[in-house]
Coordinates of C-alpha atoms and ligand atoms in Angstrom, one line a residue:
M1418 CA 63.8 104.0 88.5
K1419 CA 62.8 107.6 87.7
K1420 CA 61.4 107.7 84.1
Q1421 CA 63.3 109.9 81.6
W1422 CA 62.0 111.2 78.3
W1423 CA 64.6 109.2 76.3
H1424 CA 64.1 105.8 77.9
D1425 CA 61.6 104.5 75.4
K1426 CA 63.3 106.0 72.3
V1427 CA 65.2 104.5 69.5
A1428 CA 68.5 106.2 68.5
Y1429 CA 70.3 106.3 65.2
Q1430 CA 73.8 107.4 64.5
I1431 CA 74.5 109.5 61.4
Y1432 CA 78.0 109.8 60.0
P1433 CA 77.3 113.0 58.0
K1434 CA 80.1 112.8 55.6
S1435 CA 78.8 109.5 54.3
F1436 CA 75.1 109.8 54.7
Y1437 CA 73.6 111.8 51.9
D1438 CA 75.1 114.4 49.6
S1439 CA 72.6 117.1 48.6
N1440 CA 74.8 119.2 46.3
G1441 CA 77.0 116.8 44.4
D1442 CA 80.4 117.6 45.9
G1443 CA 80.9 114.0 47.0
I1444 CA 80.5 114.8 50.7
G1445 CA 77.4 114.2 52.7
D1446 CA 75.8 117.3 54.3
L1447 CA 73.2 118.7 56.6
Q1448 CA 70.7 119.4 53.8
G1449 CA 71.2 115.7 52.9
I1450 CA 70.2 114.7 56.4
I1451 CA 67.1 117.0 56.3
Q1452 CA 66.0 115.3 53.1
K1453 CA 66.2 111.9 54.8
L1454 CA 64.4 112.8 58.0
D1455 CA 61.2 111.1 56.8
Y1456 CA 63.1 108.0 56.0
L1457 CA 64.5 107.9 59.5
K1458 CA 61.1 108.6 61.0
E1459 CA 59.7 105.7 59.0
L1460 CA 62.4 103.4 60.4
G1461 CA 61.4 104.4 63.9
A1462 CA 64.4 106.5 64.9
D1463 CA 63.7 109.3 67.4
I1464 CA 67.1 110.4 68.6
L1465 CA 69.7 111.2 65.9
W1466 CA 73.4 111.4 66.9
L1467 CA 75.5 113.3 64.3
S1468 CA 79.2 112.6 64.3
P1469 CA 81.0 116.0 64.3
I1470 CA 80.0 118.7 61.8
Y1471 CA 81.8 121.6 63.4
R1472 CA 84.5 123.5 61.6
S1473 CA 87.4 121.2 61.2
P1474 CA 90.4 120.4 59.0
L1475 CA 89.0 116.8 59.0
A1476 CA 92.4 115.2 59.9
D1477 CA 90.3 112.8 62.0
Q1478 CA 87.1 113.3 60.1
G1479 CA 85.8 116.1 62.3
Y1480 CA 87.0 114.7 65.6
D1481 CA 89.5 117.6 65.4
I1482 CA 87.5 120.8 65.9
S1483 CA 88.9 124.2 64.9
D1484 CA 85.8 126.2 65.9
Y1485 CA 83.2 124.8 68.3
Y1486 CA 80.8 127.6 67.4
D1487 CA 80.7 127.0 63.7
I1488 CA 79.6 124.4 61.1
D1489 CA 82.2 123.2 58.6
P1490 CA 81.2 124.6 55.2
R1491 CA 81.5 121.2 53.7
F1492 CA 78.6 120.1 55.8
G1493 CA 76.6 123.3 55.4
T1494 CA 75.8 126.4 57.5
M1495 CA 74.5 127.3 60.9
E1496 CA 71.2 128.0 59.3
D1497 CA 71.2 124.5 57.9
M1498 CA 71.8 123.2 61.4
E1499 CA 69.0 125.3 62.9
E1500 CA 66.7 124.1 60.2
L1501 CA 67.7 120.5 61.0
I1502 CA 67.0 120.9 64.7
Q1503 CA 63.6 122.5 63.9
K1504 CA 62.6 120.0 61.3
A1505 CA 63.6 117.1 63.6
K1506 CA 61.4 118.7 66.3
D1507 CA 58.5 119.0 64.0
R1508 CA 58.7 115.2 63.7
D1509 CA 59.2 114.6 67.4
M1510 CA 62.8 113.8 66.8
Y1511 CA 65.9 115.0 68.8
I1512 CA 69.3 115.9 67.6
L1513 CA 72.5 114.9 69.5
M1514 CA 75.8 116.5 68.6
D1515 CA 79.2 114.9 69.2
L1516 CA 81.0 116.6 72.1
V1517 CA 84.7 116.3 71.4
V1518 CA 86.5 118.0 74.2
N1519 CA 89.4 115.8 75.2
H1520 CA 91.2 117.6 72.4
C1521 CA 90.6 120.3 69.7
S1522 CA 92.4 120.8 66.4
D1523 CA 95.9 122.3 66.1
E1524 CA 94.2 124.8 63.9
H1525 CA 91.9 126.0 66.7
E1526 CA 92.5 129.6 67.8
W1527 CA 93.5 128.5 71.3
F1528 CA 96.3 126.3 70.0
Q1529 CA 97.4 129.1 67.6
K1530 CA 97.7 131.4 70.6
A1531 CA 99.5 128.9 72.6
M1532 CA 102.1 128.6 69.9
E1533 CA 102.5 132.3 69.8
D1534 CA 102.9 132.6 73.5
P1535 CA 103.3 129.3 75.3
D1536 CA 103.7 131.0 78.7
G1537 CA 100.6 133.0 78.2
E1538 CA 97.0 132.2 79.0
Y1539 CA 96.4 129.8 76.2
G1540 CA 99.5 127.8 76.9
N1541 CA 97.7 126.6 79.9
F1542 CA 94.8 125.3 77.8
F1543 CA 97.1 122.5 76.7
Y1544 CA 99.7 120.1 78.1
L1545 CA 103.0 121.8 77.3
E1546 CA 106.3 120.5 78.6
D1547 CA 109.8 121.9 78.2
K1548 CA 112.3 120.0 76.1
K1549 CA 114.8 118.4 78.4
D1550 CA 118.0 116.5 77.4
G1551 CA 116.5 115.4 74.1
K1552 CA 114.1 113.2 75.9
L1553 CA 110.3 113.1 75.5
P1554 CA 108.4 114.0 78.7
T1555 CA 106.8 110.5 78.9
N1556 CA 106.8 107.3 76.9
W1557 CA 103.1 107.1 76.2
R1558 CA 102.0 105.8 72.8
S1559 CA 99.2 107.7 71.1
Y1560 CA 96.1 105.8 69.9
F1561 CA 97.0 106.4 66.3
G1562 CA 100.7 105.4 66.8
G1563 CA 103.9 107.1 67.8
P1564 CA 104.6 109.1 70.9
V1565 CA 101.9 111.4 72.4
W1566 CA 104.4 114.3 72.3
D1567 CA 105.3 116.6 69.3
E1568 CA 107.2 119.8 69.1
L1569 CA 105.2 122.9 69.6
P1570 CA 106.3 124.7 66.5
G1571 CA 108.5 127.8 67.0
T1572 CA 109.0 127.1 70.7
D1573 CA 111.2 125.0 72.9
K1574 CA 108.3 122.9 74.1
Y1575 CA 106.4 119.7 73.4
Y1576 CA 102.6 119.4 73.4
M1577 CA 100.6 116.3 74.3
H1578 CA 98.2 114.6 71.9
V1579 CA 96.8 111.2 72.9
F1580 CA 95.2 110.9 69.4
H1581 CA 96.7 112.3 66.2
K1582 CA 99.2 115.1 66.3
K1583 CA 96.6 117.4 64.8
Q1584 CA 94.5 116.8 68.0
P1585 CA 96.2 118.5 70.9
D1586 CA 94.8 117.5 74.3
L1587 CA 93.0 120.1 76.3
N1588 CA 94.1 120.7 79.8
W1589 CA 91.1 120.0 82.0
E1590 CA 93.0 120.8 85.1
N1591 CA 92.6 124.5 84.1
P1592 CA 89.2 125.8 85.3
R1593 CA 89.3 128.5 82.5
L1594 CA 89.3 125.7 79.9
R1595 CA 86.5 123.9 81.6
Q1596 CA 84.4 127.1 81.7
E1597 CA 84.9 127.5 78.0
V1598 CA 83.7 124.0 77.3
Y1599 CA 80.6 124.4 79.4
K1600 CA 79.8 127.7 77.8
N1601 CA 79.9 126.0 74.4
I1602 CA 77.7 123.1 75.5
N1603 CA 75.1 125.5 76.8
W1604 CA 75.2 127.6 73.7
W1605 CA 74.3 124.5 71.7
L1606 CA 71.7 123.3 74.1
D1607 CA 70.1 126.8 73.9
K1608 CA 69.7 126.1 70.2
G1609 CA 67.4 123.2 71.1
L1610 CA 69.6 120.1 70.9
G1611 CA 68.4 117.0 72.7
G1612 CA 71.9 116.4 74.0
F1613 CA 75.3 115.0 73.2
R1614 CA 77.3 111.9 72.6
I1615 CA 80.5 112.5 74.5
D1616 CA 83.7 111.5 72.7
A1617 CA 86.8 109.8 74.2
I1618 CA 85.9 111.3 77.6
I1619 CA 87.9 108.9 79.7
N1620 CA 91.1 110.5 78.4
I1621 CA 90.5 114.0 80.0
K1622 CA 92.1 113.0 83.3
K1623 CA 95.8 112.4 83.1
A1624 CA 97.8 110.8 85.9
L1625 CA 100.0 113.6 87.3
P1626 CA 102.8 114.3 87.8
L1627 CA 103.8 112.9 84.4
K1628 CA 105.8 109.7 84.4
D1629 CA 106.7 106.7 82.3
Y1630 CA 104.8 103.4 82.3
P1631 CA 105.9 99.9 81.2
V1632 CA 107.1 99.6 77.6
D1633 CA 104.9 97.1 75.8
R1634 CA 106.0 97.0 72.2
N1635 CA 109.4 97.3 70.5
D1636 CA 108.7 100.9 69.6
G1637 CA 109.8 101.6 73.2
L1638 CA 106.5 103.1 74.1
S1639 CA 103.7 102.3 76.6
D1640 CA 100.0 101.8 75.9
I1641 CA 98.0 104.8 77.1
S1642 CA 95.8 102.5 79.1
Y1643 CA 98.5 102.1 81.8
M1644 CA 98.4 105.9 82.4
L1645 CA 94.6 106.0 82.4
K1646 CA 94.4 103.2 85.0
D1647 CA 96.6 105.3 87.2
A1648 CA 94.6 108.6 86.7
Q1649 CA 92.3 109.4 89.7
G1650 CA 89.5 111.9 90.0
I1651 CA 87.9 112.1 86.6
G1652 CA 84.5 112.2 88.5
E1653 CA 85.1 115.7 89.7
F1654 CA 85.3 117.1 86.2
L1655 CA 82.4 115.0 84.9
R1656 CA 80.1 115.9 87.8
E1657 CA 80.9 119.6 87.3
M1658 CA 80.2 119.4 83.6
K1659 CA 76.9 117.6 84.2
E1660 CA 75.8 120.2 86.8
E1661 CA 76.8 123.2 84.8
T1662 CA 75.3 122.0 81.5
F1663 CA 73.2 118.8 80.8
D1664 CA 71.3 119.0 84.1
K1665 CA 70.0 122.4 83.5
Y1666 CA 68.3 121.3 80.2
G1667 CA 67.3 117.8 81.0
A1668 CA 69.6 116.9 78.1
F1669 CA 70.4 113.3 77.2
S1670 CA 74.1 112.5 77.3
V1671 CA 75.8 109.3 76.3
G1672 CA 79.4 108.7 77.0
E1673 CA 82.0 106.9 75.0
V1674 CA 83.5 105.2 78.0
F1675 CA 85.8 102.3 77.8
N1676 CA 87.0 100.3 80.8
E1677 CA 85.5 102.3 83.5
K1678 CA 87.0 101.2 86.8
E1679 CA 85.2 98.5 88.8
D1680 CA 82.3 99.8 90.9
E1681 CA 82.3 103.0 88.9
L1682 CA 79.4 102.1 86.6
K1683 CA 76.9 103.7 89.0
N1684 CA 78.9 107.0 88.9
F1685 CA 78.8 107.0 85.2
M1686 CA 75.3 106.0 84.4
G1687 CA 73.4 105.6 87.6
E1688 CA 70.3 107.7 88.3
D1689 CA 72.6 110.6 89.3
G1690 CA 75.5 109.6 87.1
Y1691 CA 77.7 111.9 85.1
F1692 CA 75.9 110.8 81.9
S1693 CA 72.4 109.6 81.1
S1694 CA 73.9 106.5 79.6
I1695 CA 77.2 105.0 78.3
F1696 CA 77.8 102.6 75.4
D1697 CA 78.2 99.0 76.1
F1698 CA 81.4 98.1 74.4
N1699 CA 81.9 94.8 76.1
K1700 CA 81.8 92.7 72.9
E1701 CA 83.7 95.4 70.9
I1702 CA 86.7 95.1 73.1
W1703 CA 86.5 91.3 73.5
G1704 CA 89.5 89.6 71.9
S1705 CA 91.5 92.8 71.4
S1706 CA 95.3 92.6 71.9
D1707 CA 97.9 95.0 73.1
K1708 CA 99.9 94.1 70.0
G1709 CA 97.5 95.6 67.6
W1710 CA 94.7 94.5 65.2
Y1711 CA 96.7 91.7 63.7
D1712 CA 96.6 89.9 67.0
R1713 CA 92.9 90.2 67.7
K1714 CA 90.8 87.1 68.2
A1715 CA 87.6 86.8 66.1
I1716 CA 84.5 86.7 68.3
T1717 CA 82.4 83.6 68.5
P1718 CA 78.6 83.3 69.1
E1719 CA 79.2 82.1 72.6
A1720 CA 81.5 85.1 73.4
F1721 CA 78.9 87.5 71.9
K1722 CA 76.3 86.0 74.2
E1723 CA 78.5 86.1 77.3
C1724 CA 79.7 89.7 76.7
T1725 CA 76.1 90.8 76.3
F1726 CA 74.7 89.0 79.3
E1727 CA 77.6 90.2 81.5
S1728 CA 76.8 93.8 80.6
Q1729 CA 73.1 93.3 81.1
Q1730 CA 73.7 92.0 84.5
K1731 CA 76.1 94.8 85.4
G1732 CA 73.6 97.4 84.3
E1733 CA 70.6 95.9 86.1
G1734 CA 69.4 98.1 88.8
V1735 CA 72.1 100.7 88.0
G1736 CA 71.0 102.3 84.8
F1737 CA 70.6 102.2 81.0
Y1738 CA 73.3 101.1 78.7
S1739 CA 73.3 102.2 75.1
N1740 CA 73.4 99.1 73.0
I1741 CA 75.1 99.0 69.6
L1742 CA 76.1 96.5 66.9
E1743 CA 78.5 98.9 65.3
N1744 CA 79.5 102.5 65.0
H1745 CA 81.9 104.7 62.9
D1746 CA 84.9 103.3 64.7
E1747 CA 84.1 99.6 64.3
P1748 CA 83.7 97.2 61.4
R1749 CA 80.2 96.3 60.3
G1750 CA 78.4 94.3 62.9
V1751 CA 77.0 91.7 60.5
S1752 CA 80.5 91.0 59.2
R1753 CA 81.9 90.8 62.7
Y1754 CA 79.4 88.9 64.7
I1755 CA 78.0 86.5 62.2
P1756 CA 80.4 83.6 61.3
E1757 CA 82.0 83.9 57.9
G1758 CA 80.0 82.2 55.2
D1759 CA 76.8 82.6 57.2
V1760 CA 76.1 86.3 56.6
N1761 CA 72.6 86.5 55.0
E1762 CA 69.4 88.2 55.6
A1763 CA 68.1 85.6 58.2
S1764 CA 71.3 85.9 60.3
K1765 CA 71.3 89.6 60.0
K1766 CA 67.7 89.7 61.4
M1767 CA 68.7 87.3 64.1
I1768 CA 71.5 89.5 65.4
A1769 CA 69.4 92.6 65.1
T1770 CA 66.6 91.0 67.2
L1771 CA 69.1 89.8 69.9
Y1772 CA 70.7 93.1 70.6
F1773 CA 67.7 95.4 69.9
L1774 CA 65.5 94.0 72.6
L1775 CA 68.0 94.1 75.4
K1776 CA 67.5 96.4 78.2
G1777 CA 68.9 99.8 77.3
L1778 CA 68.7 102.3 74.5
P1779 CA 69.1 100.7 71.1
F1780 CA 71.3 102.6 68.6
I1781 CA 71.3 101.8 64.9
Y1782 CA 74.3 103.0 63.0
Q1783 CA 73.6 104.3 59.4
G1784 CA 73.3 101.4 57.0
Q1785 CA 72.9 98.8 59.7
E1786 CA 69.2 98.8 59.1
I1787 CA 69.8 97.5 55.6
G1788 CA 72.6 95.1 56.6
M1789 CA 75.6 97.0 55.1
E1790 CA 78.7 94.8 55.2
N1791 CA 82.4 95.3 55.5
M1792 CA 84.3 96.6 52.5
I1793 CA 86.8 94.3 50.7
F1794 CA 89.8 96.5 50.3
E1795 CA 92.0 95.6 47.3
S1796 CA 94.7 98.0 48.1
I1797 CA 95.8 100.2 51.1
E1798 CA 95.4 103.1 48.7
Q1799 CA 91.6 102.8 49.2
V1800 CA 91.9 103.5 52.9
D1801 CA 91.5 107.0 54.2
D1802 CA 91.3 106.5 58.0
I1803 CA 94.4 107.4 60.0
S1804 CA 94.0 104.7 62.5
T1805 CA 93.8 102.0 59.8
L1806 CA 96.9 103.3 58.2
D1807 CA 98.8 103.1 61.5
E1808 CA 97.5 99.5 62.1
Y1809 CA 98.7 98.6 58.6
K1810 CA 102.1 99.8 59.5
V1811 CA 102.1 98.0 62.8
T1812 CA 101.1 94.7 61.1
M1813 CA 103.8 95.0 58.5
E1814 CA 106.4 95.8 61.2
A1815 CA 105.3 92.6 63.0
G1816 CA 106.5 90.7 59.9
F1817 CA 103.3 90.1 57.9
T1818 CA 103.1 90.4 54.1
S1819 CA 101.3 93.3 52.6
E1820 CA 98.4 90.9 51.5
E1821 CA 98.1 89.7 55.1
A1822 CA 98.2 93.2 56.4
L1823 CA 95.5 94.2 54.0
Q1824 CA 93.3 91.3 55.3
V1825 CA 93.8 92.4 58.8
V1826 CA 92.8 96.0 58.2
S1827 CA 89.9 94.9 56.0
R1828 CA 88.6 93.0 59.0
Y1829 CA 88.8 95.9 61.5
S1830 CA 89.2 99.1 59.6
R1831 CA 87.0 102.0 60.6
D1832 CA 86.5 102.8 57.0
N1833 CA 84.3 99.6 56.8
A1834 CA 81.6 101.6 58.4
R1835 CA 82.4 104.9 56.7
T1836 CA 81.7 103.9 53.1
P1837 CA 78.8 105.9 51.7
M1838 CA 75.2 105.0 52.6
Q1839 CA 73.7 102.8 50.0
W1840 CA 70.4 104.4 48.9
D1841 CA 69.7 102.8 45.6
E1842 CA 71.2 100.9 42.7
S1843 CA 72.1 103.9 40.7
A1844 CA 75.7 105.2 40.3
H1845 CA 77.6 105.6 43.7
A1846 CA 74.6 104.0 45.4
G1847 CA 72.6 107.2 44.9
F1848 CA 74.7 108.8 47.7
T1849 CA 76.0 111.6 45.4
T1850 CA 75.7 112.8 41.8
G1851 CA 79.4 113.6 42.0
T1852 CA 82.4 111.6 43.0
P1853 CA 82.1 110.2 46.6
W1854 CA 84.9 111.1 49.0
L1855 CA 85.3 107.4 49.9
Q1856 CA 84.5 104.6 47.5
V1857 CA 81.1 103.0 47.8
N1858 CA 81.0 99.3 48.7
P1859 CA 80.4 97.5 45.3
N1860 CA 77.7 95.4 46.9
Y1861 CA 75.3 98.4 46.7
T1862 CA 73.5 96.9 43.7
S1863 CA 72.1 94.2 46.0
I1864 CA 72.1 95.9 49.4
N1865 CA 70.4 99.3 49.2
V1866 CA 67.5 101.2 50.8
R1867 CA 65.3 101.4 47.8
E1868 CA 65.2 97.6 47.3
Q1869 CA 64.4 97.0 51.0
L1870 CA 61.7 99.7 51.3
D1871 CA 59.9 97.9 48.4
R1872 CA 60.2 94.5 49.9
E1873 CA 58.1 93.6 52.9
D1874 CA 60.3 90.9 54.4
S1875 CA 63.5 93.0 54.2
L1876 CA 65.9 93.7 57.0
F1877 CA 64.8 97.3 57.0
H1878 CA 61.2 96.2 57.7
H1879 CA 62.5 93.9 60.4
Y1880 CA 64.2 96.8 62.2
Q1881 CA 61.0 98.8 61.8
A1882 CA 59.1 96.0 63.4
L1883 CA 61.6 95.9 66.3
A1884 CA 61.2 99.6 66.8
R1885 CA 57.4 99.3 66.7
L1886 CA 57.4 96.5 69.1
R1887 CA 59.6 98.3 71.6
K1888 CA 57.3 101.3 71.4
S1889 CA 54.0 99.5 71.3
P1890 CA 51.6 100.5 74.2
E1891 CA 51.3 96.8 75.1
Y1892 CA 54.9 95.8 75.4
K1893 CA 56.7 99.1 75.9
E1894 CA 56.8 98.9 79.7
T1895 CA 58.3 95.4 79.6
L1896 CA 60.8 96.1 76.9
V1897 CA 62.0 99.3 78.3
Y1898 CA 62.0 98.6 82.0
G1899 CA 61.7 94.8 82.3
T1900 CA 64.7 92.8 83.7
T1901 CA 66.8 90.7 81.4
I1902 CA 67.1 87.1 82.5
P1903 CA 69.3 84.8 80.4
Y1904 CA 67.6 81.5 79.5
L1905 CA 69.4 78.2 78.8
R1906 CA 72.6 80.2 78.9
E1907 CA 74.8 77.1 78.6
H1908 CA 73.1 75.9 75.4
K1909 CA 75.8 76.3 72.8
N1910 CA 74.9 78.7 70.0
L1911 CA 71.6 79.5 71.5
M1912 CA 71.1 83.0 72.7
A1913 CA 67.9 83.3 74.7
Y1914 CA 66.6 85.7 77.3
Y1915 CA 63.5 86.8 79.0
R1916 CA 62.4 90.4 79.5
K1917 CA 60.3 90.3 82.6
G1918 CA 58.1 93.2 83.5
A1919 CA 54.3 93.6 83.4
K1920 CA 54.5 90.8 80.8
T1921 CA 57.0 88.1 80.1
L1922 CA 58.7 88.0 76.8
L1923 CA 61.1 85.4 75.5
I1924 CA 63.7 86.3 72.9
L1925 CA 65.3 83.4 71.1
G1926 CA 68.0 83.3 68.5
N1927 CA 69.6 80.2 67.0
Y1928 CA 73.1 81.4 66.5
Q1929 CA 74.2 78.7 64.0
R1930 CA 73.3 77.4 60.6
E1931 CA 72.0 74.0 61.9
S1932 CA 68.6 73.8 63.4
Q1933 CA 68.3 73.4 67.1
R1934 CA 65.7 72.1 69.7
V1935 CA 64.7 74.5 72.5
P1936 CA 62.7 73.4 75.4
L1937 CA 60.1 75.9 76.7
E1938 CA 58.9 76.5 80.2
W1939 CA 55.5 77.6 79.0
N1940 CA 52.4 75.9 77.6
Q1941 CA 51.0 78.8 75.8
V1942 CA 53.0 81.4 73.9
K1943 CA 52.1 84.1 71.5
M1944 CA 54.4 84.9 68.6
L1945 CA 55.2 88.6 68.3
L1946 CA 58.1 88.5 65.8
N1947 CA 59.8 85.9 63.6
N1948 CA 62.4 86.2 61.0
Y1949 CA 61.1 83.1 59.3
S1950 CA 57.6 82.6 57.9
E1951 CA 56.9 79.7 60.2
L1952 CA 57.8 78.3 63.6
C1953 CA 57.9 74.6 64.4
K1954 CA 56.4 74.1 67.9
K1955 CA 55.3 70.9 69.6
D1956 CA 54.0 71.1 73.1
K1957 CA 56.7 72.6 75.2
E1958 CA 59.4 72.4 72.6
I1959 CA 60.3 74.4 69.5
I1960 CA 62.7 73.7 66.8
L1961 CA 64.5 76.8 65.5
E1962 CA 65.9 76.8 62.0
G1963 CA 69.4 78.0 61.3
Y1964 CA 69.6 81.6 62.5
Q1965 CA 66.0 81.7 63.3
A1966 CA 65.0 84.4 65.8
V1967 CA 61.6 84.7 67.5
V1968 CA 60.0 86.9 70.1
L1969 CA 57.4 85.2 72.2
E1970 CA 55.0 86.4 74.8
C1971 CA 54.7 83.8 77.5
L1972 CA 51.1 83.4 78.5
C1973 CA 50.8 80.5 80.8
Ligands
GLC2542 C1 86.5 108.7 69.5 C2 85.8 108.7 68.1 C3 86.8 108.4 67.1 C4 87.9 109.5 67.1 C5 88.5 109.6 68.6 C6 89.3 110.8 68.7 O1 86.9 107.4 69.8 O2 84.7 107.9 68.1 O3 86.2 108.4 65.8 O4 88.9 109.2 66.2 O5 87.5 109.6 69.6 O6 88.4 111.9 68.8
CA2543 CA1 77.7 117.9 49.9

């Protein structure tokens, strides 16, 4: 495999609105990120992905862009952005922006022009359809509920939005639009970005001509995935984009790709793939249901293990997945993947160890390094996120009580991950001196950065140790390029795997509260990492305590 500059790095996702507020207006900002660069460096992060900070009405928290060439004043100015890129560089760090080009905002100039003159040039930047016999052009359901079609104000047409109605879809079939997108990407890369995380990209190719798909809920609509399965030829757009932009700069790109078609993995993240990498969402989609969040199955340790190994095997010899435990669209990983009642610092370290040392690029989402947990919502009023509000409605319509609906959204709400970063035990967790835009999780008095920086055996220091191990001259080659080989895969609630390269490393996690015996294939091992102070080993057997995780180098 040809080596790339980003292979041996550690990535970190920042959700700017909730990261750190430097001026007391309750909203995190670019200067806030600049102030925390040394903290991130200390953790071991090299690549920083920023969720969108472009000018935006924030209908979907910046994933609705009204000017691709500007910074939203709530986050700062272009000078702040340039300063951030420079100061990151000074520390050998790289900035990734979020590339949101399936759709823009309805407040973007292109859309405004399309409204003024739907038959003019900009009308063709979008999917516009004439109104016919009072029927919508298709029966597709948008991701955030309701049909994908809304009236184009002041005209006799509908426009398409697969997300919120303030996020009109861009028409990638139009070469003019594509050129505008590439121009913007290159403009940013010229400023010295390391690359992009590419948002919702699988949606850019629509199955044409438009048609209906099977109705799958009693709203009379059809899940968008039916149409996407039917859409052919996305590769032509993605290859063109890569060649006209990323390739020219050696930029890193990571795609938000769900459900790529079988045998397509190589096209997406192989050596000459459309992207450098794509996220492994196998365990995030496990247990999901067409009906909605209320019908989701909670994931078990065995399912976590199987999802992970399945992806590792799929990726082997193909390319580098980007590995996550959580992101801004998912609940907190520790609340999701650790059985209820067992969430504590030992189990948090175990789950961290298990995912971080997989083959691929590890991403840490802000707050994950200190083990931030899901919020307990007491009322739906506390929720800001549009997708959560829709799922609440869907749950109620399915006949659940409001308490039950609140429980469902508490489990899966995107706002779980969006509560402000917990810096210290002062008011609002030290995130802002003003009033935070979203309520801080009340557990900040015990879970916060300051406390963990001061304590040597904290989760923060465990993440730091994982990052150091992955980058250490001795083990780097093995941890970056070595193969993943599951060990004792059928042992219930044990997740174990080798990383085999120049060295042989064995990663073991006892995914339960009871202790567990684990036979070894080696006489002599060297302990590299342990989330307990001791390890019980007798000859070729070890006994792991509840949620104990160790990393061993196998010697002979
Ligand atoms: C992606 C983003 C999500 C956003 C959606 C629409 O899934 O991660 O936050 O709502 O795309 O842009
Ligand atoms: Ca601010």
